[in-house]
Short mmCIF file of C-alpha atoms and ligand atoms in Angstrom, two decimals:
data_model
loop_
_atom_site.label_atom_id
_atom_site.label_comp_id
_atom_site.label_asym_id
_atom_site.label_seq_id
_atom_site.Cartn_x
_atom_site.Cartn_y
_atom_site.Cartn_z
CA MET A 1 -31.57 2.70 -16.10
CA SER A 2 -29.73 2.94 -19.55
CA THR A 3 -26.26 4.46 -19.71
CA GLU A 4 -28.13 7.32 -21.72
CA THR A 5 -29.78 8.41 -18.47
CA PRO A 6 -28.15 11.46 -17.02
CA TRP A 7 -25.26 10.17 -14.30
CA PRO A 8 -26.93 12.25 -11.83
CA ASP A 9 -30.07 10.12 -11.92
CA ARG A 10 -28.20 7.08 -12.58
CA PHE A 11 -26.39 7.87 -9.33
CA GLY A 12 -29.27 8.76 -7.44
CA ASP A 13 -31.05 5.57 -8.55
CA SER A 14 -28.46 3.07 -7.50
CA LEU A 15 -26.07 4.58 -4.71
CA MET A 16 -26.68 4.26 -0.98
CA LYS A 17 -28.52 7.51 0.07
CA SER A 18 -25.92 7.83 2.78
CA MET A 19 -23.63 9.36 -0.22
CA GLY A 20 -24.03 13.00 -0.90
CA ALA A 21 -24.88 13.98 -4.62
CA PRO A 22 -21.31 14.07 -6.42
CA LEU A 23 -19.46 17.39 -7.73
CA GLY A 24 -18.62 15.61 -11.32
CA LEU A 25 -17.94 12.43 -13.08
CA LEU A 26 -14.38 11.97 -13.43
CA ALA A 27 -13.04 10.11 -16.36
CA ARG A 28 -9.52 10.48 -16.08
CA GLY A 29 -6.33 11.67 -14.22
CA GLU A 30 -2.49 12.55 -14.62
CA GLY A 31 0.09 14.20 -12.25
CA CYS A 32 -1.93 16.99 -10.50
CA TYR A 33 -4.64 16.99 -12.83
CA VAL A 34 -7.83 15.06 -13.62
CA TRP A 35 -10.55 15.49 -16.35
CA ASP A 36 -14.29 14.91 -16.06
CA GLU A 37 -16.65 12.94 -18.64
CA SER A 38 -16.94 16.22 -20.74
CA GLY A 39 -13.01 16.88 -21.43
CA LYS A 40 -12.97 19.78 -18.48
CA GLN A 41 -9.58 19.58 -17.14
CA TYR A 42 -9.06 20.42 -13.25
CA LEU A 43 -6.06 21.36 -11.05
CA ASP A 44 -6.26 18.72 -8.11
CA PHE A 45 -5.69 20.18 -5.02
CA LEU A 46 -7.34 17.79 -2.61
CA ALA A 47 -5.93 14.32 -4.14
CA GLY A 48 -8.78 12.36 -3.18
CA ILE A 49 -8.42 13.77 0.45
CA ALA A 50 -4.63 13.12 0.96
CA VAL A 51 -4.66 9.85 -0.72
CA ASN A 52 -3.02 10.18 -4.22
CA SER A 53 0.65 10.94 -3.04
CA LEU A 54 2.12 10.42 -6.28
CA GLY A 55 -0.77 12.08 -8.15
CA HIS A 56 -2.61 10.45 -10.49
CA ALA A 57 -1.34 7.53 -13.00
CA HIS A 58 2.23 7.85 -11.53
CA PRO A 59 4.61 5.40 -13.56
CA ALA A 60 5.63 4.03 -10.21
CA PHE A 61 2.10 3.13 -8.95
CA VAL A 62 0.98 2.10 -12.21
CA GLU A 63 4.08 -0.30 -12.64
CA ALA A 64 4.24 -1.60 -9.06
CA VAL A 65 -0.23 -2.50 -9.60
CA SER A 66 0.52 -4.11 -12.80
CA ARG A 67 3.51 -6.17 -12.21
CA GLN A 68 2.01 -7.40 -8.51
CA ALA A 69 -1.52 -7.90 -10.39
CA ALA A 70 -0.06 -10.12 -13.15
CA THR A 71 2.32 -12.00 -10.36
CA LEU A 72 -0.14 -12.30 -7.43
CA ALA A 73 -2.75 -10.34 -6.09
CA HIS A 74 -4.13 -12.41 -2.98
CA VAL A 75 -3.05 -15.06 -0.70
CA SER A 76 -4.87 -16.18 2.60
CA ASN A 77 -3.40 -15.25 5.81
CA TYR A 78 -1.96 -18.48 6.04
CA PHE A 79 0.94 -17.33 3.81
CA THR A 80 3.40 -14.37 3.44
CA THR A 81 4.48 -12.66 0.58
CA ALA A 82 7.64 -10.68 -0.17
CA PRO A 83 6.01 -7.40 -0.42
CA GLN A 84 3.86 -7.97 2.81
CA LEU A 85 7.56 -8.44 4.53
CA ALA A 86 9.34 -5.49 2.80
CA LEU A 87 6.23 -3.03 3.77
CA ALA A 88 6.35 -4.10 7.26
CA GLU A 89 10.14 -3.57 7.50
CA ARG A 90 10.06 -0.05 5.86
CA LEU A 91 7.22 0.76 7.79
CA LYS A 92 9.16 0.12 11.06
CA ARG A 93 11.81 1.91 9.82
CA ILE A 94 9.94 5.01 8.59
CA THR A 95 8.00 5.43 11.90
CA GLY A 96 10.86 5.05 14.22
CA ALA A 97 9.29 1.73 15.86
CA GLY A 98 12.49 0.09 15.28
CA ALA A 99 13.32 -3.49 16.04
CA GLU A 100 10.52 -3.89 18.58
CA GLY A 101 7.86 -2.64 16.20
CA ARG A 102 4.92 -4.74 14.98
CA VAL A 103 2.62 -3.90 12.11
CA TYR A 104 -0.96 -4.92 11.68
CA PHE A 105 -2.67 -4.44 7.91
CA GLY A 106 -5.86 -3.46 7.04
CA ASN A 107 -7.57 -1.91 4.07
CA SER A 108 -8.36 1.34 5.20
CA GLY A 109 -8.14 4.43 8.25
CA ALA A 110 -11.22 2.84 9.94
CA GLU A 111 -9.95 -0.61 9.90
CA ALA A 112 -6.38 0.74 11.23
CA ASN A 113 -8.63 2.44 13.97
CA GLU A 114 -10.42 -0.43 14.97
CA ALA A 115 -7.40 -2.24 15.48
CA ALA A 116 -5.83 0.80 17.54
CA PHE A 117 -9.30 0.57 19.72
CA LYS A 118 -9.12 -3.32 20.09
CA LEU A 119 -5.15 -2.55 21.54
CA ALA A 120 -6.66 -0.18 23.96
CA ARG A 121 -8.90 -2.74 25.18
CA LEU A 122 -5.94 -4.87 25.52
CA ASN A 123 -4.05 -2.55 27.83
CA ARG A 124 -6.50 -3.19 30.89
CA ALA A 125 -3.54 -3.40 33.91
CA GLY A 126 -5.72 -5.99 35.75
CA GLY A 127 -9.39 -4.65 34.64
CA ASN A 128 -8.72 -1.25 36.15
CA ARG A 129 -8.22 0.66 32.89
CA HIS A 130 -12.15 1.25 31.29
CA ARG A 131 -11.48 4.61 30.02
CA VAL A 132 -10.36 5.45 26.31
CA LEU A 133 -9.79 9.21 25.50
CA ALA A 134 -10.27 11.32 22.75
CA LEU A 135 -10.84 14.63 21.51
CA HIS A 136 -13.77 16.83 21.21
CA ASP A 137 -14.13 17.35 17.01
CA SER A 138 -11.78 14.79 16.08
CA PHE A 139 -12.38 12.28 13.31
CA HIS A 140 -11.30 8.87 13.19
CA GLY A 141 -13.64 6.88 10.92
CA ARG A 142 -17.47 5.44 10.30
CA THR A 143 -17.28 2.22 11.52
CA MET A 144 -18.72 1.49 14.96
CA GLY A 145 -15.51 1.70 17.11
CA ALA A 146 -14.01 4.39 14.89
CA LEU A 147 -17.09 5.88 15.19
CA ALA A 148 -16.95 5.78 18.90
CA LEU A 149 -13.48 7.30 19.08
CA THR A 150 -15.09 10.04 16.76
CA GLY A 151 -15.52 13.51 18.92
CA LYS A 152 -18.55 14.80 16.30
CA PRO A 153 -22.32 13.42 18.25
CA SER A 154 -23.94 14.75 14.93
CA LEU A 155 -22.22 11.80 13.06
CA ARG A 156 -22.69 9.24 16.17
CA ASP A 157 -26.58 10.14 17.41
CA ALA A 158 -27.96 8.16 14.97
CA PHE A 159 -26.01 5.08 15.57
CA GLU A 160 -26.05 4.82 19.30
CA PRO A 161 -25.30 3.18 21.22
CA MET A 162 -21.77 3.02 20.68
CA PRO A 163 -19.54 0.98 22.06
CA SER A 164 -18.75 2.20 25.66
CA GLY A 165 -15.77 3.77 27.43
CA VAL A 166 -14.81 6.41 25.31
CA GLU A 167 -14.66 10.06 26.73
CA HIS A 168 -13.98 13.14 24.71
CA ILE A 169 -12.17 16.05 26.20
CA ASP A 170 -11.17 19.58 24.84
CA SER A 171 -7.75 19.75 23.11
CA THR A 172 -6.04 21.65 25.95
CA ILE A 173 -3.19 20.54 28.04
CA GLU A 174 -5.51 21.37 31.18
CA ALA A 175 -8.04 18.84 30.15
CA LEU A 176 -4.89 16.24 29.37
CA GLU A 177 -3.83 16.85 32.75
CA ARG A 178 -7.40 16.91 34.39
CA SER A 179 -8.53 13.26 32.74
CA ILE A 180 -5.15 11.04 32.33
CA ASP A 181 -5.08 8.74 34.98
CA GLY A 182 -4.40 4.93 35.98
CA SER A 183 -7.79 4.29 34.68
CA VAL A 184 -7.09 5.38 31.23
CA SER A 185 -5.92 2.37 28.84
CA ALA A 186 -5.18 5.00 25.56
CA LEU A 187 -5.53 8.45 24.59
CA ILE A 188 -6.19 8.83 20.51
CA VAL A 189 -5.10 11.70 18.58
CA GLU A 190 -4.79 13.39 15.34
CA PRO A 191 -1.47 15.63 15.49
CA ILE A 192 -3.32 18.04 13.18
CA LYS A 193 -7.45 17.74 13.13
CA GLY A 194 -7.86 17.04 9.52
CA GLU A 195 -11.61 16.74 8.94
CA ALA A 196 -12.30 19.68 11.50
CA GLY A 197 -10.91 21.90 9.05
CA VAL A 198 -6.90 21.53 9.16
CA VAL A 199 -6.69 22.70 13.02
CA ASP A 200 -3.72 22.60 14.61
CA LEU A 201 -3.50 21.34 18.29
CA PRO A 202 -2.36 23.97 20.99
CA ASP A 203 1.79 24.36 21.29
CA GLY A 204 2.94 22.01 23.70
CA PHE A 205 -0.03 19.62 23.57
CA LEU A 206 1.55 16.48 22.07
CA VAL A 207 4.71 16.85 24.37
CA ARG A 208 2.59 17.00 27.32
CA ALA A 209 0.31 14.18 26.15
CA ARG A 210 3.43 12.01 25.91
CA GLU A 211 4.71 12.82 29.23
CA LEU A 212 1.22 12.34 30.70
CA THR A 213 0.47 9.01 29.15
CA ALA A 214 3.76 7.30 29.95
CA GLU A 215 3.64 8.37 33.49
CA HIS A 216 0.65 6.18 33.76
CA GLY A 217 0.99 3.44 31.47
CA VAL A 218 -1.69 5.00 28.82
CA LEU A 219 -1.06 4.11 25.30
CA LEU A 220 -0.46 7.35 23.20
CA ILE A 221 -2.08 6.26 20.02
CA LEU A 222 -1.70 9.05 17.07
CA ASP A 223 -4.36 8.73 14.19
CA GLU A 224 -2.03 9.79 10.85
CA ILE A 225 -4.34 8.59 8.68
CA GLN A 226 -4.71 12.09 7.20
CA THR A 227 -1.42 13.39 8.17
CA GLY A 228 1.00 10.64 7.75
CA ALA A 229 2.83 9.03 4.76
CA GLY A 230 4.97 12.31 4.29
CA ARG A 231 2.12 14.82 3.89
CA THR A 232 3.26 17.13 6.28
CA GLY A 233 6.86 17.17 5.22
CA THR A 234 8.21 14.46 7.36
CA TRP A 235 7.08 10.70 7.30
CA PHE A 236 4.80 11.57 10.31
CA ALA A 237 4.04 14.63 12.00
CA TYR A 238 4.76 13.66 15.58
CA GLU A 239 8.89 13.81 14.31
CA GLN A 240 7.84 17.39 14.30
CA PHE A 241 7.15 17.22 18.11
CA GLY A 242 9.80 15.37 19.06
CA ILE A 243 8.10 12.36 20.22
CA LEU A 244 7.23 8.86 19.42
CA PRO A 245 3.78 7.09 20.18
CA ASP A 246 3.11 3.79 21.43
CA ALA A 247 1.04 3.07 18.60
CA VAL A 248 0.45 4.73 15.03
CA THR A 249 -2.37 4.48 12.46
CA MET A 250 -2.32 5.10 9.04
CA ALA A 251 -3.74 4.88 5.46
CA LYS A 252 -4.96 7.25 2.76
CA GLY A 253 -1.49 8.68 1.34
CA MET A 254 0.37 5.25 1.93
CA GLY A 255 -1.11 3.41 -0.90
CA GLY A 256 -1.50 6.57 -3.12
CA GLY A 257 -4.45 5.54 -4.31
CA PHE A 258 -4.74 1.72 -3.26
CA PRO A 259 -6.76 0.69 -0.43
CA ILE A 260 -4.32 -0.28 2.79
CA GLY A 261 -4.25 0.95 6.10
CA ALA A 262 -1.95 -0.08 9.11
CA LEU A 263 -1.42 0.12 12.80
CA VAL A 264 2.15 0.36 13.38
CA THR A 265 3.00 -0.52 17.82
CA PHE A 266 6.06 0.37 19.59
CA GLY A 267 7.71 -0.94 22.42
CA TRP A 268 5.46 -2.81 24.83
CA ALA A 269 2.60 -2.14 23.14
CA SER A 270 4.17 -4.79 20.84
CA GLU A 271 3.44 -7.38 23.20
CA LEU A 272 -0.39 -6.88 23.60
CA PHE A 273 -2.09 -8.40 20.45
CA GLN A 274 -1.71 -12.25 20.94
CA ARG A 275 -2.27 -15.18 17.94
CA GLY A 276 -6.05 -15.43 16.54
CA MET A 277 -6.99 -11.87 18.44
CA HIS A 278 -7.46 -9.78 15.28
CA GLY A 279 -7.10 -10.43 11.31
CA SER A 280 -8.54 -9.35 8.18
CA THR A 281 -8.89 -11.58 4.81
CA PHE A 282 -7.75 -8.74 2.28
CA GLY A 283 -5.35 -6.92 4.92
CA GLY A 284 -1.68 -7.15 3.93
CA ASN A 285 -2.29 -8.80 0.44
CA PRO A 286 0.50 -8.66 -1.82
CA LEU A 287 -1.38 -6.49 -4.60
CA ALA A 288 -1.87 -3.51 -1.62
CA THR A 289 1.83 -3.97 -0.03
CA ALA A 290 3.30 -3.97 -3.22
CA THR A 291 1.96 -0.86 -4.45
CA ALA A 292 2.18 0.82 -0.70
CA ASP A 293 5.68 -0.10 -0.79
CA ALA A 294 6.46 1.28 -4.23
CA VAL A 295 4.44 4.69 -3.32
CA LEU A 296 6.45 4.71 -0.52
CA GLY A 297 9.64 4.07 -2.19
CA GLU A 298 8.98 6.83 -4.77
CA ILE A 299 8.32 9.31 -2.30
CA GLU A 300 11.60 8.68 -0.38
CA ALA A 301 13.57 8.83 -4.10
CA ALA A 302 12.24 11.39 -5.38
CA GLY A 303 12.62 13.39 -2.27
CA LEU A 304 9.03 14.42 -1.79
CA LEU A 305 9.21 14.56 1.95
CA GLN A 306 11.47 17.77 0.99
CA ASN A 307 9.14 18.73 -1.42
CA ALA A 308 5.99 18.61 0.90
CA ALA A 309 7.79 20.47 3.42
CA LEU A 310 8.83 23.68 0.77
CA ARG A 311 5.83 23.70 -1.29
CA GLY A 312 3.22 23.91 1.89
CA GLU A 313 5.58 26.82 2.87
CA GLN A 314 5.03 28.40 -0.68
CA LEU A 315 1.32 27.65 -0.65
CA ARG A 316 0.49 29.21 2.56
CA GLN A 317 2.42 32.28 1.51
CA ILE A 318 0.40 32.11 -1.85
CA ILE A 319 -3.13 32.23 0.08
CA ARG A 320 -1.74 34.75 2.33
CA ASP A 321 -0.23 37.35 -0.67
CA ILE A 322 -3.92 36.87 -2.20
CA GLY A 323 -4.89 39.12 0.68
CA SER A 324 -8.51 38.27 0.43
CA PRO A 325 -11.18 39.54 2.93
CA HIS A 326 -12.18 36.07 3.29
CA VAL A 327 -9.35 34.90 4.59
CA ALA A 328 -8.79 35.11 8.41
CA GLU A 329 -5.79 32.26 8.84
CA VAL A 330 -3.85 30.04 7.14
CA ARG A 331 -3.40 26.51 8.95
CA GLY A 332 -1.56 22.96 9.05
CA ARG A 333 1.87 21.54 8.02
CA GLY A 334 3.08 20.76 4.54
CA LEU A 335 0.82 20.02 2.14
CA LEU A 336 -1.98 19.77 4.58
CA VAL A 337 -3.53 23.28 4.54
CA GLY A 338 -7.02 24.80 6.11
CA VAL A 339 -7.85 28.08 5.01
CA GLY A 340 -10.03 29.80 8.27
CA LEU A 341 -12.47 32.17 6.48
CA THR A 342 -14.15 34.98 8.07
CA THR A 343 -17.62 33.91 7.68
CA PRO A 344 -19.14 30.74 6.69
CA VAL A 345 -18.74 30.92 2.75
CA ALA A 346 -16.57 27.82 2.27
CA GLY A 347 -18.72 26.12 0.58
CA ALA A 348 -19.38 28.78 -2.20
CA VAL A 349 -15.41 29.31 -2.72
CA ALA A 350 -14.89 25.65 -3.18
CA ALA A 351 -17.97 25.50 -5.69
CA ALA A 352 -16.47 28.85 -7.47
CA ALA A 353 -13.16 27.10 -7.42
CA LEU A 354 -14.74 24.29 -9.00
CA ALA A 355 -16.28 26.25 -11.55
CA ALA A 356 -13.13 27.37 -12.51
CA GLY A 357 -11.15 24.19 -12.79
CA LEU A 358 -9.68 23.80 -9.48
CA ILE A 359 -10.57 20.82 -6.68
CA VAL A 360 -10.47 22.08 -2.99
CA ASN A 361 -12.82 21.29 -0.22
CA ALA A 362 -14.83 22.95 2.23
CA ALA A 363 -14.25 20.80 5.17
CA ASN A 364 -16.86 22.81 7.27
CA ASP A 365 -18.60 26.02 6.90
CA SER A 366 -15.78 28.36 7.39
CA SER A 367 -12.99 26.13 6.30
CA ILE A 368 -11.33 25.44 3.20
CA ARG A 369 -8.85 22.04 3.22
CA ILE A 370 -6.06 21.88 0.34
CA ALA A 371 -4.14 18.69 0.13
CA PRO A 372 -2.37 18.47 -3.33
CA PRO A 373 -0.06 15.59 -4.42
CA LEU A 374 3.39 15.64 -2.87
CA ILE A 375 4.51 16.23 -6.41
CA VAL A 376 3.26 19.65 -6.92
CA GLY A 377 5.71 21.94 -8.33
CA ASP A 378 6.04 25.56 -9.52
CA ALA A 379 3.48 25.38 -12.38
CA GLU A 380 0.95 23.79 -10.02
CA LEU A 381 1.40 26.14 -7.98
CA ALA A 382 1.12 29.25 -9.84
CA LEU A 383 -2.03 27.90 -11.50
CA PHE A 384 -3.54 27.64 -8.00
CA ALA A 385 -2.92 31.21 -7.22
CA GLU A 386 -4.99 32.26 -10.10
CA ARG A 387 -7.93 29.68 -9.58
CA PHE A 388 -7.90 30.27 -6.05
CA ARG A 389 -8.01 34.22 -6.44
CA GLY A 390 -10.52 34.21 -8.96
CA ALA A 391 -12.38 31.82 -6.50
CA LEU A 392 -12.24 33.94 -3.44
CA ASP A 393 -13.20 37.32 -5.49
CA ALA A 394 -16.24 35.73 -7.05
CA VAL A 395 -17.71 35.34 -3.55
CA PRO A 396 -19.10 38.54 -2.47
CA ALA A 397 -17.76 39.58 1.04
CA SER A 398 -20.70 40.18 3.05
N1 LIG B 1 -8.89 8.89 10.63
C1 LIG B 1 -8.87 10.10 10.12
C2 LIG B 1 -7.60 11.36 10.71
C3 LIG B 1 -9.12 10.42 8.94
O1 LIG B 1 -8.79 12.03 8.17
C4 LIG B 1 -9.97 9.64 8.28
C5 LIG B 1 -10.42 9.83 7.08
O2 LIG B 1 -10.78 10.80 6.52
C6 LIG B 1 -10.37 8.18 9.12
C7 LIG B 1 -9.44 8.34 10.09
C8 LIG B 1 -10.96 7.43 8.33
O3 LIG B 1 -10.21 6.29 7.22
P1 LIG B 1 -11.08 5.94 5.98
O4 LIG B 1 -12.06 6.84 5.63
O5 LIG B 1 -9.97 5.18 5.26
O6 LIG B 1 -11.87 4.79 6.89
#
């Protein structure tokens, strides 16, 4: 196909059918804005689904990638590098895992969760722990292990049989109390269910999960792939619930656009993996770790945790103040925001927003997900208010 052929045809002819039709062809980005191939500007309030923490083409990101690419991009796992050590030490500090913490690097969220699933299998207690608990409507990734943990049967059905032993339970304290006992190796939970439409867990859920898992020797694994790296206004959402997990997975925002994921273990969980049990060719390479270390360093230096908390509150208030009959509730924490709609018009609202130059996402038929870069300021919030109001007004109330 020639480059004269319209891009939707080139996409359809070359990309795997598993990919949905793209909303556009983006050509460049700067700060909280991206431009398509025709030069149209969009306010990016999705940030690559909670990935571009520093926005687009941030100098700290560009400098870190360029410097490291010009120095040392990849070595084998027979060697370590200064950026790998620096990032591992930073993650031990910001997770609260401290001296006993241990870090495994992968390249994506799904890979971090695959490592977490293997960690769960290692918590066997003499072979008696054969159950892994996850939540209905959760999302943990598309590889087979991560998919088995994912609580959406529609995503799993075509690929059965799944790796065995995973049970999905309701997101209620009663379900935790009914399900957790000495036959469970791990409970994996997203502190806020991002792909489900930014759905908060019930009050007290995580604290009770921590109590019960500790009591029964069960690993509490928190999937902070979407919520982590400062998105909710603290480094990790669990800080806001006053608990520490036994393991946390992260990806997305930690690389600011560079592919990287990690599993961090705490305390006794750090003793489970032994030499040779897991690995990855690219995991922890100097290019990815130098970039993630620079991104997290900039989040800290520029006060972006505080900004995420403050701007998140302002964003929620802006959405409430629009007073649209479409809006039933506003969910989430910090700059991970879910807008629950009264009717299933999320697709139409997201499409109207896009036409008006605003990128948000219909996480499902009745939820809009909003996740701007953590650098968002007054000007972007004002423009968001105008364009989001316009998008809601453009969709007829049924
Ligand atoms: N876990 C959560 C909570 C996610 O939101 C995602 C991606 O959306 C994943 C896991 C999978 O991450 P990745 O797409 O990088 O494999």
